[in-house]
XYZ file of C-alpha atoms in Angstrom:
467
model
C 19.492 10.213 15.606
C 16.495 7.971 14.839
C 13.139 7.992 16.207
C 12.993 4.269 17.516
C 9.229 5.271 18.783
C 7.962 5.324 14.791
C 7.668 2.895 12.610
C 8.996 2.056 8.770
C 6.118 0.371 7.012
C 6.692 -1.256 3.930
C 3.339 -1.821 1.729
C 3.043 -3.869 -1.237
C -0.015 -4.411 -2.615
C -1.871 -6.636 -5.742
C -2.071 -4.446 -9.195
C -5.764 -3.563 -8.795
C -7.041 -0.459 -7.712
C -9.692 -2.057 -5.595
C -6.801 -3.792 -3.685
C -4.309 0.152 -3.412
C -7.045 2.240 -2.596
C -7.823 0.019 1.007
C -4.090 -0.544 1.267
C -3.685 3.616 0.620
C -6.682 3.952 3.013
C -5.016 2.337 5.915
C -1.548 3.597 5.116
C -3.309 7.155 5.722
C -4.376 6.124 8.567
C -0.635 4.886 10.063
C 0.499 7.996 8.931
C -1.831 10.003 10.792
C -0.245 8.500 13.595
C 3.282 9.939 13.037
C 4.494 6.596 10.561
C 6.702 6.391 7.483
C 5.122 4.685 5.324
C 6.540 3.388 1.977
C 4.268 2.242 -0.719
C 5.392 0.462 -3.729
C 3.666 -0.143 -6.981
C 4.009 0.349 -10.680
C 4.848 3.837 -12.428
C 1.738 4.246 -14.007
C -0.539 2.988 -10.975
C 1.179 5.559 -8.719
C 0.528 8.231 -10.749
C -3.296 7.576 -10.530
C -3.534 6.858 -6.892
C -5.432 9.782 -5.582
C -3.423 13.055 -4.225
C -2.245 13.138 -0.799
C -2.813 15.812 2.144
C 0.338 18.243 2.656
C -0.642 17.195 5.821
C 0.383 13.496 5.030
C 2.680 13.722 2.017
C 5.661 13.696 4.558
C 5.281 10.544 5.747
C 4.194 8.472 2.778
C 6.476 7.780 0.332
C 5.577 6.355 -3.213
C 8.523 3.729 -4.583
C 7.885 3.215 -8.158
C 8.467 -0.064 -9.501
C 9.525 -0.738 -13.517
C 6.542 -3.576 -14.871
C 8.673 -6.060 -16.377
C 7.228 -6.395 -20.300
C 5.515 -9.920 -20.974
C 3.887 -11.510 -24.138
C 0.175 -10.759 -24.547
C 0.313 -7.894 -21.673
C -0.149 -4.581 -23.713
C 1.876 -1.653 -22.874
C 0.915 0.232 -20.183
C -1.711 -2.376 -18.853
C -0.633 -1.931 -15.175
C -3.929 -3.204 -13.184
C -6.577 -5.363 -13.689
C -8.734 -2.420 -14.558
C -6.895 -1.849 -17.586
C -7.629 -5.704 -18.796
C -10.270 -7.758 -19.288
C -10.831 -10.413 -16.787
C -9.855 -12.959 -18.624
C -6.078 -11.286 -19.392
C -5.297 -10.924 -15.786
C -2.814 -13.845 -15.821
C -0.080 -11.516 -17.458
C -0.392 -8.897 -15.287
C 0.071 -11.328 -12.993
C 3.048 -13.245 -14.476
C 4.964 -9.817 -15.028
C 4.469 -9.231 -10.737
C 5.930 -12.069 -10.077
C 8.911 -10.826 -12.289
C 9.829 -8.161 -9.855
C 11.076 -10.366 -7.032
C 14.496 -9.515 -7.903
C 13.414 -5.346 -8.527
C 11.842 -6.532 -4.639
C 15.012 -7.851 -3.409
C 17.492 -5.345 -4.128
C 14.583 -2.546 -2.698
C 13.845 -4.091 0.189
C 17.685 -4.550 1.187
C 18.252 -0.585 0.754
C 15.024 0.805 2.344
C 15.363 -1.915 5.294
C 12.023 -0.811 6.825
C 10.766 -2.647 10.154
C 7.846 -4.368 8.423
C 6.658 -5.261 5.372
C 3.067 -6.237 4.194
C 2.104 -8.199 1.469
C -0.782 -8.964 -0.711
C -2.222 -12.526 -1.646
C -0.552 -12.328 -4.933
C 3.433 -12.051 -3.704
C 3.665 -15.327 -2.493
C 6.988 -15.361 -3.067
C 7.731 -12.238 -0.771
C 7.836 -13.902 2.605
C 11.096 -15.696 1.793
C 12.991 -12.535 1.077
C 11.571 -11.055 3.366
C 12.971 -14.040 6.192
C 16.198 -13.823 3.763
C 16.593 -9.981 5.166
C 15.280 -10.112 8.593
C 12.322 -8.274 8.229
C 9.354 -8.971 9.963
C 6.506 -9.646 7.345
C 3.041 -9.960 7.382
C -0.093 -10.314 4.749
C -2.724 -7.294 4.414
C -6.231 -9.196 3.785
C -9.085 -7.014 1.696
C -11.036 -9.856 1.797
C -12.969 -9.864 4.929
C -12.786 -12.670 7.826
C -15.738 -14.546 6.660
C -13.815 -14.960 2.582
C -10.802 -16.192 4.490
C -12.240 -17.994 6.603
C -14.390 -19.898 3.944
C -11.208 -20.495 1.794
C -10.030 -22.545 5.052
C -6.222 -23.386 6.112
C -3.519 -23.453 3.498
C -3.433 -27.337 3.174
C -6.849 -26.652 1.317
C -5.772 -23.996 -0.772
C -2.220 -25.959 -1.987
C -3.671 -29.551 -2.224
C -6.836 -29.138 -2.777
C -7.255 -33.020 -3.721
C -6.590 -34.042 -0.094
C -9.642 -31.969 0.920
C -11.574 -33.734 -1.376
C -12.062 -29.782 -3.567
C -11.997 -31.090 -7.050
C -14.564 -29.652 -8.904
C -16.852 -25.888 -8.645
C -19.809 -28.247 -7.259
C -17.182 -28.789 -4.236
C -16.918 -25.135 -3.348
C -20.784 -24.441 -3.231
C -20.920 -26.454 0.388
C -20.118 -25.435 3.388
C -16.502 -26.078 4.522
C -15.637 -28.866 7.050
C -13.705 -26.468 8.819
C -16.237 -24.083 9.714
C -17.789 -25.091 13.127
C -21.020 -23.235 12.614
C -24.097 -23.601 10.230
C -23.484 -20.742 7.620
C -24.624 -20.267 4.147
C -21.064 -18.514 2.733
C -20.218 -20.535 0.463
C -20.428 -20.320 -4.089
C -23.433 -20.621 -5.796
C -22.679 -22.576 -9.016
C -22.268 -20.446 -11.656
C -19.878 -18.327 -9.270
C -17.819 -21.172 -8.995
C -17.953 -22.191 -12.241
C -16.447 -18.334 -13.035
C -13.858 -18.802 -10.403
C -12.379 -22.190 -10.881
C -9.514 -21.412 -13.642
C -8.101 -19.338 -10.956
C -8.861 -22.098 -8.771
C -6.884 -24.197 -10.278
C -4.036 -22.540 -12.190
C -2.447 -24.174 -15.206
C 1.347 -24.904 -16.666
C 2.343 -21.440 -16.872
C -0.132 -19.569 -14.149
C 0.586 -20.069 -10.403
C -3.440 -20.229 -9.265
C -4.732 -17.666 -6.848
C -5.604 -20.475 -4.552
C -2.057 -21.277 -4.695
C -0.936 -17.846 -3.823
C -3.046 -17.474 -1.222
C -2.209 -20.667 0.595
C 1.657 -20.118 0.624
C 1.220 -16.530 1.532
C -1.496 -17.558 4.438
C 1.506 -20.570 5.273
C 4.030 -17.917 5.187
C 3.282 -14.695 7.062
C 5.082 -13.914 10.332
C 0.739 -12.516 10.740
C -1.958 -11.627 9.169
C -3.628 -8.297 9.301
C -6.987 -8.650 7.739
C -9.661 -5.998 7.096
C -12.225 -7.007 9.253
C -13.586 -5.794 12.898
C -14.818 -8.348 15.932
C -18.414 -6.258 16.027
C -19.058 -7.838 12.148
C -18.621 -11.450 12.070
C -16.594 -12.231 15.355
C -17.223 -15.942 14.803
C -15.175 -16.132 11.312
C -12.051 -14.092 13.323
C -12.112 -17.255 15.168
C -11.690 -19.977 12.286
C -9.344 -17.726 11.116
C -7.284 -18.132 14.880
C -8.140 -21.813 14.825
C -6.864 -22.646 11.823
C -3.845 -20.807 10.801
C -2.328 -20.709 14.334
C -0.956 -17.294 14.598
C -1.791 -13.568 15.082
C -4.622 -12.595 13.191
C -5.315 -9.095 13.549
C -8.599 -7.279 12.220
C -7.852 -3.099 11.223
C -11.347 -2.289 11.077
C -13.445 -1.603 7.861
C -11.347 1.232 6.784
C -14.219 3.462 5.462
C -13.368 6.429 2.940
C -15.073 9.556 3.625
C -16.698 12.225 1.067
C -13.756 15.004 1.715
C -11.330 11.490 0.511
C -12.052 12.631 -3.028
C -10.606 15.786 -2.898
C -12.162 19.287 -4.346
C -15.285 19.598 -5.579
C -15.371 19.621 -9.062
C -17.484 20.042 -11.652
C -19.046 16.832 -12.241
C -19.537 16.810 -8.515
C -22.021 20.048 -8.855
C -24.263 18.740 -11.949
C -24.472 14.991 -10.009
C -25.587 17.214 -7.026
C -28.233 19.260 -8.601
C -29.460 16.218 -9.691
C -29.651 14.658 -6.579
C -31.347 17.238 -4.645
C -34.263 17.211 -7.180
C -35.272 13.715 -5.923
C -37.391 12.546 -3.069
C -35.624 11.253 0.189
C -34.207 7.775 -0.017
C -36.114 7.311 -3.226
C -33.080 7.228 -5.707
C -31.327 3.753 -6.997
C -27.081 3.900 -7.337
C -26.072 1.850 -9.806
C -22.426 1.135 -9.854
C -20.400 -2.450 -9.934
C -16.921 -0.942 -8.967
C -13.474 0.215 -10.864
C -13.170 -4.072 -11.955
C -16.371 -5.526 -12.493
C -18.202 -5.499 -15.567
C -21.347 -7.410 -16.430
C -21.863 -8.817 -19.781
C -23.624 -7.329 -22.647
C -26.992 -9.815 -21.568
C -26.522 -9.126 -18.398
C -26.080 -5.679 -19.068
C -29.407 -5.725 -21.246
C -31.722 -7.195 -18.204
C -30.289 -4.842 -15.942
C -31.504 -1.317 -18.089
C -34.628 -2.906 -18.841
C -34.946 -4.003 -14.746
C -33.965 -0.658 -14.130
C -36.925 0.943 -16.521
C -39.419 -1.490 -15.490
C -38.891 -0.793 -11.443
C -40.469 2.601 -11.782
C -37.481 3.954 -9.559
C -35.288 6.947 -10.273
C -31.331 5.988 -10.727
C -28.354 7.092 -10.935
C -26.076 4.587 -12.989
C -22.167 4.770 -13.259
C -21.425 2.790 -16.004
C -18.376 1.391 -17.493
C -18.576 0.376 -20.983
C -15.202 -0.998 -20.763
C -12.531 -1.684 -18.113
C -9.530 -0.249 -20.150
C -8.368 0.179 -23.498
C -6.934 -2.943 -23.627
C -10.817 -4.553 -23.074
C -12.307 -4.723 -26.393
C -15.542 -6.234 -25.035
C -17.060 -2.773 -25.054
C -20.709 -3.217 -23.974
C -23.858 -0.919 -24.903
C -27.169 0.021 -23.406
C -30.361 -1.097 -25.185
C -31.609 0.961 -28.177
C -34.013 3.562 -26.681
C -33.269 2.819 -23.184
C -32.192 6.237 -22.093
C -34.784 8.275 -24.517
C -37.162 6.472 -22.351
C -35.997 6.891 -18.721
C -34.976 10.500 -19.622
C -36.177 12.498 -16.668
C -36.211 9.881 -14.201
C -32.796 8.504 -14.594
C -29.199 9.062 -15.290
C -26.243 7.065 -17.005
C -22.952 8.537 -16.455
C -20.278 6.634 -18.516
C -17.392 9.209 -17.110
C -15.636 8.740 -13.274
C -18.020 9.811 -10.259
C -17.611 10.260 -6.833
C -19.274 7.282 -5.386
C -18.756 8.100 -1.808
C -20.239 11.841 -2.131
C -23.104 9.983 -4.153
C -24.086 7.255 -1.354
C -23.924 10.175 1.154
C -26.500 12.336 -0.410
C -30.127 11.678 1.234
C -31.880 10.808 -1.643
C -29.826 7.677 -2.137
C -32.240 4.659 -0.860
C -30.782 1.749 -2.122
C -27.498 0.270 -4.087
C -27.724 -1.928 -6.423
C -23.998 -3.337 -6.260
C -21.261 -6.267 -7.346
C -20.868 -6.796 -3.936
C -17.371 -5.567 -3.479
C -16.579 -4.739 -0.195
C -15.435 -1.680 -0.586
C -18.392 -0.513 -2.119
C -20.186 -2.445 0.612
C -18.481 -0.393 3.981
C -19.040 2.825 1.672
C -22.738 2.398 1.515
C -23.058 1.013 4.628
C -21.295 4.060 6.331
C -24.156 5.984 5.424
C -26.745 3.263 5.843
C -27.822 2.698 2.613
C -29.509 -0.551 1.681
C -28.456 -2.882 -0.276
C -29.336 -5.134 -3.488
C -26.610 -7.524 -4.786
C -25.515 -8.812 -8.232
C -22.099 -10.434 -8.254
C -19.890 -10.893 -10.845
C -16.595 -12.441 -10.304
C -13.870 -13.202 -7.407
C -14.914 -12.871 -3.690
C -18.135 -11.202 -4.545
C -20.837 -14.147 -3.897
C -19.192 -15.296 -0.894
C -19.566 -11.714 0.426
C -23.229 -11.315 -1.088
C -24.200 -14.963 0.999
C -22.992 -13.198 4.476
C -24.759 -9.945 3.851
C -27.981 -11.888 2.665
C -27.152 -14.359 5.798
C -27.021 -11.021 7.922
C -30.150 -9.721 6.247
C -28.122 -6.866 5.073
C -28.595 -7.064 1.651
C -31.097 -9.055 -0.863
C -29.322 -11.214 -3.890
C -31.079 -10.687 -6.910
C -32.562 -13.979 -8.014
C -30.869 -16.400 -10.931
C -29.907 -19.694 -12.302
C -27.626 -21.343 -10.137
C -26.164 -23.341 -13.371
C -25.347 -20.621 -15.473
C -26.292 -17.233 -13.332
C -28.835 -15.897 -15.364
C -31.090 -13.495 -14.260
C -34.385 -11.541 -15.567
C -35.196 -7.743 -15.912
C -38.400 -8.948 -13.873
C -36.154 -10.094 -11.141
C -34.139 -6.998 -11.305
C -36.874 -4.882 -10.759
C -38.824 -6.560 -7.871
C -35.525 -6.442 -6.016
C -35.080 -2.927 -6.766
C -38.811 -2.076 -5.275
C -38.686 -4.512 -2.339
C -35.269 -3.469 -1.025
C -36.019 0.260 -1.472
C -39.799 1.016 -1.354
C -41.802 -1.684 -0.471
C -43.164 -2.756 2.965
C -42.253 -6.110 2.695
C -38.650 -5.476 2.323
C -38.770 -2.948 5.186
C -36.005 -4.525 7.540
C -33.280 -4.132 4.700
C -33.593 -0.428 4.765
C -33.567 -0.657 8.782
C -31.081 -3.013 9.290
C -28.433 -1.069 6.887
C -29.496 2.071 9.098
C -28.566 0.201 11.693
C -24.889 -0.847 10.841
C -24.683 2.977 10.207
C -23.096 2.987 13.232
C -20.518 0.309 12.625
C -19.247 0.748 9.566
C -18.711 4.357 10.276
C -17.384 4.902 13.246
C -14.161 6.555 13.195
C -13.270 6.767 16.563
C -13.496 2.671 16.324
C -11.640 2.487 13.024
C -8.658 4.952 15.001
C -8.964 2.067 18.059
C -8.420 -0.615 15.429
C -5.076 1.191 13.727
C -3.665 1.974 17.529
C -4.257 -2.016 18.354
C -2.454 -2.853 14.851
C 0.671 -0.570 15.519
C 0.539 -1.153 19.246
C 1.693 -5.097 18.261
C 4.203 -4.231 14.962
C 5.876 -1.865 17.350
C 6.454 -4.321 20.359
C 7.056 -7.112 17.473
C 9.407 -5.382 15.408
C 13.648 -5.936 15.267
C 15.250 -2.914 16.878
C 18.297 -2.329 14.160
């Protein structure tokens, strides 16, 4: 006989690994609690999802989905990490050719929920056509929702008078409150093809808005300690449960055993001063651009500080932007800084005391991870949500945005390295280092993240249709 006390969670998240690991994070976290959980994806992005727990391998179960093959996506390009940005749209186009694969699943598994990402817009009408109750999973935090307003302005963006990337660097009309979250130029100017879409690309906007529309709720990774204003625009203007599941922070043991590249990073580490040592990493899906890349290793040399960099010289084999360090550039940091071009463990990195500051894309994962072990922050954005999420942190006094040109986003080794120096050594920028101490005890705070999961489950289980 069934157990009519657990749940069946299905989980569907976007192709990028900076959307599955969160979504993996929190299914943990469900099945910690006694949960089925199934989690579908792509072949290939299953099989690099990180090993579970025997512990928790019993309760989630990974449902492997066949990529349908489209023109101009190379073969086995499965997330945006194995793309460059500017190929995403056929990843894209080939998810929205598994409605059908989604269907016929969904139909046999017949779990009691299903959760969604921003992409699978077209999920919440199957989902209706089955009787399942349905709801969308937001990464993006309360005050990125919130910005991107109700779904009126993210279908018909013409009636809210959002025509061009100048309209997206002011502040909404539908946020009560004086707040600076809103583009910069240049990061609007990056973002506004997937703003707007074309012939054959259904827009992220677009998604977004009919998912938002859609959703029986929204579940959106966020807590009411961080930002408890932007939980309320997000009540106020999409009229229905909105439910925050905490920050969902990873924790050093989430990488599994130590291994080798752990021990050299470590020896490393514990060679340096306290709090003296720069990270360096922009995340599994950012990558700056070979000038940008230039200002940063010669910002880096010129702050004096020692680093540790991860870098990527390319986000897949299908990216054949491949990007280099300047001639000479580690020959003359040798010593006093490192460049690791292979994975690392980030987590295990920002926990280790000599870490002072993070210099960062602003992802928000990256973000909760450093912030879990107070580590201070310095911000250079690249793409997507990131600016809107550096202007909230800078707005907290957080983290300090590097400097640049609002028209084109430019930005100076100079400026590099007197952000570097105030936000990790300097008197001046003192209250950066205290104030990321101080959300320490926020961002990682398990026994709140557990209260946030029990609140979540507490409503799908009184909300869910008894079969």
């Amino acid at each position: 006989m069934a157990d009519n006390t657990k749940l069946r969670i299905a989980m569907f998240p976007w192709l990028a690994f900076g959307h599955m690991i969160p979504w993996l994070q929190l299914a943990k976290l469900i099945a910690q609690k006694g949960h089925e959980i199934i989690f579908i994806s792509t072949s290939r992005n299953i099989d690099r999802l990180p090993k579970l727990s025997p512990n928790l391998a019993s309760f989630i179960h990974f449902v492997k989905l066949p990529l349908p093959q489209v023109e101009n996506l190379p073969e086995n390009a499965e997330a945006t990490m194995d793309l460059h940005y500017d190929d995403v749209w056929y990843l894209k186009q080939a998810y929205d050719r598994l409605q059908e694969p989604m269907k016929h699943l969904l139909q046999s598994l017949s779990p009691d929920w299903i959760f969604y990402d921003f992409t699978a817009y077209w999920l919440p009408t199957i989902a209706r056509q089955l009787d399942i109750p349905h709801g969308f999973f937001s990464i993006f935090t309360a005050a990125v929702l919130g910005y991107l307003g109700p779904p009126s302005a993210l279908i018909n963006r013409a009636d809210h008078d959002l025509n061009t990337p100048e309209d997206y660097t002011r502040q909404p009309k539908w946020v009560p409150f004086p707040t600076t979250v809103a583009f910069r130029l240049f990061e609007a100017r990056r973002v506004f093809h997937v703003i707007t879409g074309d012939e054959s690309n259904v827009s992220d906007f677009y998604r977004i808005g009919e998912t938002l529309r859609s959703c029986d709720i929204i579940a959106i990774r966020s807590c009411v300690d961080f930002g408890p204003e932007w939980l309320r625009v997000l009540e106020d203007i999409h009229r229905k449960p909105v439910i925050p599941i905490g920050q969902l922070p990873t924790t050093a043991d989430d990488g599994g055993e130590e291994t080798g590249t752990w021990r050299w990073i470590k020896e490393w580490l514990d060679k340096q001063e306290k709090g003296s040592v720069v990270y360096v990493a922009f995340g599994s899906e950012a990558k700056p651009s070979q000038e940008e890349l230039t200002e940063i290793a010669f910002g880096l040399e010129l702050s004096g500080l020692p680093f540790f960099w991860v870098l990527k010289k390319r986000l897949g084999p299908a990216d054949t932007k491949l990007i280099e360090l300047p001639d000479g550039f580690e020959e003359q940091t040798k010593g006093r800084g490192v460049v690791c071009t292979s994975w690392a463990p980030q987590v295990k990195i920002l926990a280790h005391d000599s870490v002072g500051g993070f210099l960062s894309h602003s992802g928000w994962s990256s973000v909760v991870e450093a912030l879990q072990f107070g580590r201070a922050l310095v911000l250079l954005t690249c793409f997507a949500d990131q600016g809107l999420i550096a202007k909230q942190l800078a707005e907290k006094k957080i983290g300090y945005v590097v400097p640049r040109e609002e028209g084109d986003g430019s930005f100076t080794r100079d400026s590099v390295a007197e952000s570097l120096r105030l936000v990790v050594v300097e008197e001046e920028g003192k209250f950066y280092r205290e104030k990321a101490m101080e959300m320490k005890g926020l961002f990682g705070d398990r026994d709140r993240q557990n209260q946030y999961v029990d609140n979540f489950l507490n409503y799908l289980e009184s909300h869910r249709c008894l079969k």
